[in-house]
Short mmCIF file of C-alpha atoms in Angstrom, two decimals:
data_model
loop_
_atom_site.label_atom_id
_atom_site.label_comp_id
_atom_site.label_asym_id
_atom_site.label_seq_id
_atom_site.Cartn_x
_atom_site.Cartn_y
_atom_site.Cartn_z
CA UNK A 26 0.00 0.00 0.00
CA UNK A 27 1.29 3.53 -1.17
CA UNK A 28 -1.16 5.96 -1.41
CA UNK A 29 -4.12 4.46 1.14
CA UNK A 30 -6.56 3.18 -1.55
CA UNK A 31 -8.40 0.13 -0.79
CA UNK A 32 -7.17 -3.01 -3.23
CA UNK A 33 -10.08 -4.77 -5.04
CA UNK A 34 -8.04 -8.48 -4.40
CA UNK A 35 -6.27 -10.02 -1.57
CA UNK A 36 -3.36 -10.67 -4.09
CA UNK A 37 -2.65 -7.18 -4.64
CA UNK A 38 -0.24 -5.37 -2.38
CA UNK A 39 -0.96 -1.96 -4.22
CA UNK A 40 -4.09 -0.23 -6.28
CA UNK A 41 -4.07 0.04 -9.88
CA UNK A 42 -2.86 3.66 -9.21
CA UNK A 43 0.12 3.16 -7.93
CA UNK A 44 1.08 -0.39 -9.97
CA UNK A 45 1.16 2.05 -12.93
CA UNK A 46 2.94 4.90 -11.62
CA UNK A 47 5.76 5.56 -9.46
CA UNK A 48 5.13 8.26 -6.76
CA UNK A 49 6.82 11.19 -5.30
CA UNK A 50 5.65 10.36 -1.62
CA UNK A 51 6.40 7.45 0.72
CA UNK A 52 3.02 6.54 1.77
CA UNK A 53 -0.70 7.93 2.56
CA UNK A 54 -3.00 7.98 5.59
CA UNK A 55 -6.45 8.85 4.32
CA UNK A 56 -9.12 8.34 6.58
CA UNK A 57 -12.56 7.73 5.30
CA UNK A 58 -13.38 6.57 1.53
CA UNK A 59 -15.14 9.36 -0.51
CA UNK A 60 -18.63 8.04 0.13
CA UNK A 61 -21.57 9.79 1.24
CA UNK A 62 -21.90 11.15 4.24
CA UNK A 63 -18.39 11.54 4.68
CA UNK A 64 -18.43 12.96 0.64
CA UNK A 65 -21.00 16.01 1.42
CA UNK A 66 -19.48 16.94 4.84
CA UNK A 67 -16.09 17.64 3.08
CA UNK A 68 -18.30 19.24 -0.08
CA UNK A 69 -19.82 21.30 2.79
CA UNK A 70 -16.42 22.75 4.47
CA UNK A 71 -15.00 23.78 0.64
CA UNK A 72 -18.33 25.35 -0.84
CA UNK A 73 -20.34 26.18 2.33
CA UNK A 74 -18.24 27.75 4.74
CA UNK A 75 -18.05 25.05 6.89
CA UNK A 76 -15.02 25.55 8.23
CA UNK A 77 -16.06 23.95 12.05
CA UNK A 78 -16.13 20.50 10.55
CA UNK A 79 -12.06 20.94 10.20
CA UNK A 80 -11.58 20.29 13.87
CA UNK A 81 -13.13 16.86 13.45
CA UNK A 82 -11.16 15.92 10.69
CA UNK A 83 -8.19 17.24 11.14
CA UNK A 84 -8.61 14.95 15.32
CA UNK A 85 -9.21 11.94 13.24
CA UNK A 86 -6.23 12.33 10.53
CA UNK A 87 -3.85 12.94 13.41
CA UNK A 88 -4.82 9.52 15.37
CA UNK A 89 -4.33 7.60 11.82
CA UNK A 90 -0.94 9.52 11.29
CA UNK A 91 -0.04 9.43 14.83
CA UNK A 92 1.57 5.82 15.18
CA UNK A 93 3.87 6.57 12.01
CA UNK A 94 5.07 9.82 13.38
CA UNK A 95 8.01 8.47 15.11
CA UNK A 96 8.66 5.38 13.08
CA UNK A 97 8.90 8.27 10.08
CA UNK A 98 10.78 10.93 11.70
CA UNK A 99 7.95 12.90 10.56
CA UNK A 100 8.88 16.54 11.51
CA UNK A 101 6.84 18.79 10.25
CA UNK A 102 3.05 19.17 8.18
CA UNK A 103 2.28 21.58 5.29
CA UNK A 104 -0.44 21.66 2.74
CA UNK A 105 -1.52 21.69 -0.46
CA UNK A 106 -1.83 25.80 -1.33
CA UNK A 107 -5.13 27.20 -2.72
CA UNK A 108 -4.54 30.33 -5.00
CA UNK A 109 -4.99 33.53 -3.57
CA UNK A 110 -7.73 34.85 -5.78
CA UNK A 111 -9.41 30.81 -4.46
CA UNK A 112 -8.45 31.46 -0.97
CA UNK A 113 -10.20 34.82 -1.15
CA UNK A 114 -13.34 34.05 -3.03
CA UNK A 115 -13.73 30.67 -0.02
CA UNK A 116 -12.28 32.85 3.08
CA UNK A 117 -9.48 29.99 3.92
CA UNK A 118 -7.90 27.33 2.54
CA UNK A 119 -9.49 24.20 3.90
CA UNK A 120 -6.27 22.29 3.41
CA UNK A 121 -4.46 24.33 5.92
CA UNK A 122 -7.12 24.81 8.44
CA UNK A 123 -7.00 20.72 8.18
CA UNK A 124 -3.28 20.88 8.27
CA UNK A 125 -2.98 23.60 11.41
CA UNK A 126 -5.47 20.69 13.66
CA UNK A 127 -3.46 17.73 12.74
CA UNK A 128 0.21 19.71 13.49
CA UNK A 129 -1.60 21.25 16.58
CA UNK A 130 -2.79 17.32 17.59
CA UNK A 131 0.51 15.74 16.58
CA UNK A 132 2.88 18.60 18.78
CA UNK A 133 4.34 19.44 15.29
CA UNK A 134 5.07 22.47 13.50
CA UNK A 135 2.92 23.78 10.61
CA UNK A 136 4.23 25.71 7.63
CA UNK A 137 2.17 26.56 5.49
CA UNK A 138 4.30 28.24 2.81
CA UNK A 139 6.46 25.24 2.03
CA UNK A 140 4.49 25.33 -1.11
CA UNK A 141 2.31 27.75 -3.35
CA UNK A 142 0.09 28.22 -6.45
CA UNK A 143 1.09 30.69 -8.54
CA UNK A 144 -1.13 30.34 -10.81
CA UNK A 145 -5.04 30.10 -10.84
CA UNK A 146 -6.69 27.44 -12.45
CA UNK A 147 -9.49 24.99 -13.34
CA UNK A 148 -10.91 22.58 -10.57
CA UNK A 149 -9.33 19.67 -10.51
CA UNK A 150 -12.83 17.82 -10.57
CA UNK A 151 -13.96 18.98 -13.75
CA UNK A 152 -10.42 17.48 -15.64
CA UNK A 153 -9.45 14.25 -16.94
CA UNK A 154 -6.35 12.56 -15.36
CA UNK A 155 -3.84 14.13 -18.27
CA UNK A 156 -5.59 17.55 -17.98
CA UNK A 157 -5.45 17.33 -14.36
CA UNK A 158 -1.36 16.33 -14.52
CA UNK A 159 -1.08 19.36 -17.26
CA UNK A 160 -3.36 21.77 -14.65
CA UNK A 161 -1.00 21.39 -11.91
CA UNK A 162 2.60 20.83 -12.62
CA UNK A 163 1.71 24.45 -14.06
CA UNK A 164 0.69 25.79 -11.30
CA UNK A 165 2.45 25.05 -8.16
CA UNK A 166 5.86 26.08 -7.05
CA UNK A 167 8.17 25.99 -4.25
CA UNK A 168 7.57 28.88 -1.18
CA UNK A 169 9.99 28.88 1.25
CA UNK A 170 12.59 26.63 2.50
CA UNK A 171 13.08 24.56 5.64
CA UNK A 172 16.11 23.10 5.76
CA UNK A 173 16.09 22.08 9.14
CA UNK A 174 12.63 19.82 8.27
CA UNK A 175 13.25 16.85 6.13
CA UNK A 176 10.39 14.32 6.69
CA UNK A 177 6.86 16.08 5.70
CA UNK A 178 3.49 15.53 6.32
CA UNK A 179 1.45 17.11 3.33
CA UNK A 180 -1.75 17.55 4.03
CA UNK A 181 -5.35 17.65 1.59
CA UNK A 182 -8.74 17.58 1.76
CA UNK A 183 -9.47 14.95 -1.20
CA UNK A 184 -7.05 12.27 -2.82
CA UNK A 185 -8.77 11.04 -5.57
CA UNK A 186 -6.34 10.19 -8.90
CA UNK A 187 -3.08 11.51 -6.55
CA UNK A 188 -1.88 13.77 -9.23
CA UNK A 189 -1.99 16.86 -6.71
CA UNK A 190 -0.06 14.93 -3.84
CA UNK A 191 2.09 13.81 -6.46
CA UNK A 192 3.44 17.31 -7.71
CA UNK A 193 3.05 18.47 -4.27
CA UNK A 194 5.62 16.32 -3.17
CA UNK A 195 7.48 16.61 -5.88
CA UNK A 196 8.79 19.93 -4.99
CA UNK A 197 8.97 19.16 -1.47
CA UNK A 198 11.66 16.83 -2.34
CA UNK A 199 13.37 18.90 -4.76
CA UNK A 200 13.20 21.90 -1.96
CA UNK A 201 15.11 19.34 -0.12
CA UNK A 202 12.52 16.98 1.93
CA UNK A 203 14.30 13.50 2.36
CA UNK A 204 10.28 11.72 2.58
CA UNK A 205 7.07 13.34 2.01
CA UNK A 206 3.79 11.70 3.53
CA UNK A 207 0.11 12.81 3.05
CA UNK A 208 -2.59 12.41 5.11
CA UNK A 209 -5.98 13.32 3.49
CA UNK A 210 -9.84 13.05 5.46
CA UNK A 211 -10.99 10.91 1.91
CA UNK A 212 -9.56 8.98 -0.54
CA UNK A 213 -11.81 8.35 -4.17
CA UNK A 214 -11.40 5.55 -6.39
CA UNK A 215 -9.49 7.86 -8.64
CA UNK A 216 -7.85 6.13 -11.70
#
């Protein structure tokens, strides 16, 4: 298991995902499938302000990540950036109101400009797989660096195909991150 998706066979060891690709991070926590009603409560905190149901979530990825902290030498959480223009339009970036609970829970520090979107683009939801690879290699960069902070716990809202995590940690690693983690509250069947 790499990214957290459930296998459809007892023979597999990973998803289809991640037998076809190689990935950027070492491994992912998500905690719930995206299912209803786990699937409209995260709907609710990115279109419909809210934000309160981030304190839940953000408690339960921290008790999944929790046991893998010090086996991991995890050291420090960031998140997946939202675009300004995004960020304004929603009044906060889920992903690091998630992010802030589960560094909070864990006793870890949170830094949210490891990473940051430079550009604004189309939702991720309304692109194919090669549109949605394309969308975001585009549009995310690396912010500032921590070189003291080399095992990283990227945070997310929703990992569905893992192209986002994927970049994401990406450019943590070529900022200088030895092993990048993610933790998200759902993962999708994603293909």
């Amino acid at each position: 298991m790499v990214c957290g998706k459930e296998v459809d066979s007892e023979e597999r060891e990973l998803c289809l995902d991640c037998e076809k690709h190689s990935r950027n991070f070492e491994r992912g926590f998500p905690v719930f499938n995206y299912v209803e009603p786990v699937k409209a409560s995260v709907l609710a905190i990115k279109y419909h302000n809210k934000k309160e149901y981030c304190d839940f979530y953000g408690a339960q990825m921290a008790e999944k990540v929790r046991p893998y902290v010090r086996r991991y030498g995890i050291d420090a959480v960031t998140c997946v950036p939202l675009h300004r223009r995004k960020q304004r339009q929603r009044g906060y970036n889920q992903a690091a109101v998630l992010a802030k609970v589960v560094a909070d829970e864990l006793g870890l520090p949170f830094c949210e400009d490891m990473l940051v979107r430079r550009k604004y683009t189309t939702p991720q939801k309304k692109l194919d797989n090669l549109e949605r690879a394309n969308n975001i290699k585009t549009s995310m960069d690396i912010g500032r660096v921590y070189p003291e902070y080399r095992n990283i716990l990227l945070v997310d809202d929703i990992y569905t195909t893992g192209v986002t995590i994927d970049v994401c940690a990406g450019l943590l690693k070529k900022a200088g991150a030895r092993h990048v983690y993610y933790s998200s509250v759902c993962v999708g069947k994603g293909c």
